Amino acid sequence: MKRPEAMSPAGRGPHTFAMRLARILSRATVGVAAPEVFVEVHLGGGLPRMSLVGLPETAVKESRDRVKAALETSGFEVPQRLVTISLAPAELPKEGGGFDLPIALGILVASGQLKPRHLESTEFIGELSLGGDLRPVRGVLPAAIRATAAGRALVVPEVNQLEAGLVRNGQHLYASTLREVTDWLNNDRPLPPVGDSQALAASHELDLADVVGQLQARRALEIAAAGGHHMLMIGPPGTGKTMLAARLPGILPPMTENEALESAAVASISHQGLDLHQWRRRPFRAPHHTASGVALVGGGSRPRPGEISLAHNGVLFLDELPEFSRPVLEVLREPIESGRIVISRAARQSEFPARFQLVCAMNPCPCGHASDSRGNCHCSADQVQRYRQRISGPLLDRIDLQVDVQRPGLSVIHAQAQPGETSARVLARVTAARERQLARSGVPNGQMDVADTRRHCVLPEDARRLLEAAATHWSLSPRACHRIMRVTRTIADLDGDDEVEARHVAEAIALRCTFSRPTQAGPAPTLAHYIAAPHENGKLIAP
Ligand SMILES: [Zn+2]
């Protein structure tokens, strides 16, 4: 197995020189990107030593010791030469143990212990144990996506194989030890291909049928799902706000394959790693109000995605909204608009996707009972106002639906025989409405820009007057008015109407304004009958 040139103190001539240099392909993790990295290994004269260059971080530097031990325990020679390992391009940050396998292979090829085969068409990623086993690494999915695009196979640790198997048309392989990889290259013993894990089924077990009553909140949830609108629920504790929010992912249109891969790629590089049971399920993230800024938006010395990115293509639920620290909430404003977050850390920037649907819940007052008809609230008007002011105007401005969730009346509790409508039925309406939107503007209504909003939501005269009256009455900002128009468009889409009508606008206004500014004078009389209009089977009954 050992070749003479591997053991000679210095190779000579062009023939042996080729053997002293090896290049193995691998991938780094930068945000959700996985740029190509060339692991180059050179054997030179001088004292036996292993030196690692190319901006490696601590975990990568430790790679030297792991690789040395793994080579020995797998029955190979560690060259008694100056071994220079370069991770190129040098300016890319390198982290984690994923370079162990390519480094080990590079040393073996450079020292003539391994045939330099398949190296142009294969990439390698994996951490080595001291015993030569391949251990799982983070970021396998982004690497597998990029390797597929480059037309190469990726060799991954066995534990990561299902993750690599999410990529369609990939020809990726897995191994559980270094020895299996070297047997493939030296002796043609084939490595098994990763399985196709696309078939993992998605199912949402939480069903809206569990929610009894709450017609207005259910209606708002359906509109939020149809148009991808952000939503705030305000109501006393125990009224089912969390229960409603947790059922939103189940009535959102199914994820496209691209969306599923994007969300899985974020999970793949996160602290928790990718949970394959979540494949094709819309994320639902509910961070606690004590969560730090870094936990919420991402960061750290090696930037990791935060909750807003883990909620990408899904739902970010913030319960007890006023309890979140205000600076943390303010950071949300930017990704709400742009759908992404850029984290700058010293000289390096990481970008993560963050197109989440924001759903918040809060009590109406510090004690929670202000809107309760039982009259249990003893908070002063001043206390209530201070409580609500913890949420900044600009953040509230970006929340399209602000709805009142009341304690269900006794009649509902007694009428247990009638369960709520199932998620499947609501989903059918949501999907039809969403298809209209995508056909019209290419995005859900909640993401339309101002120009598209004006183009696709042309208000007839009576509707325009209604919106103007509301804007004056509640001192609405232009942004708030545009958001009302987007919701109006969604309500019309749920009705299957190409043109928006006054009743659509009235409902959109009612779903935004009736609660958020309760300390001012009551509703404008012209709106009163619209706002009080009842809902039945998810439809507003026209006054
Ligand atoms: Zn109170």
JSON list of C-alpha atoms and ligand atoms in Angstrom, two decimals, residues 365-370 376-379 384, ligand 1:
[
{"chain": "A", "resi": 365, "resn": "CYS", "atom": "CA", "xyz": [-54.11, 45.68, 29.06]},
{"chain": "A", "resi": 366, "resn": "PRO", "atom": "CA", "xyz": [-51.51, 44.65, 31.67]},
{"chain": "A", "resi": 367, "resn": "CYS", "atom": "CA", "xyz": [-53.98, 42.47, 33.59]},
{"chain": "A", "resi": 368, "resn": "GLY", "atom": "CA", "xyz": [-55.49, 41.14, 30.39]},
{"chain": "A", "resi": 369, "resn": "HIS", "atom": "CA", "xyz": [-59.16, 41.74, 31.02]},
{"chain": "A", "resi": 370, "resn": "ALA", "atom": "CA", "xyz": [-59.85, 45.21, 29.58]},
{"chain": "A", "resi": 376, "resn": "ASN", "atom": "CA", "xyz": [-62.67, 42.34, 35.89]},
{"chain": "A", "resi": 377, "resn": "CYS", "atom": "CA", "xyz": [-60.11, 44.90, 34.71]},
{"chain": "A", "resi": 378, "resn": "HIS", "atom": "CA", "xyz": [-58.75, 47.38, 37.22]},
{"chain": "A", "resi": 379, "resn": "CYS", "atom": "CA", "xyz": [-56.00, 48.89, 35.07]},
{"chain": "A", "resi": 384, "resn": "VAL", "atom": "CA", "xyz": [-53.30, 50.63, 29.50]},
{"chain": "B", "resi": 1, "resn": "ZN", "atom": "ZN", "xyz": [-56.57, 45.40, 32.92]}
]
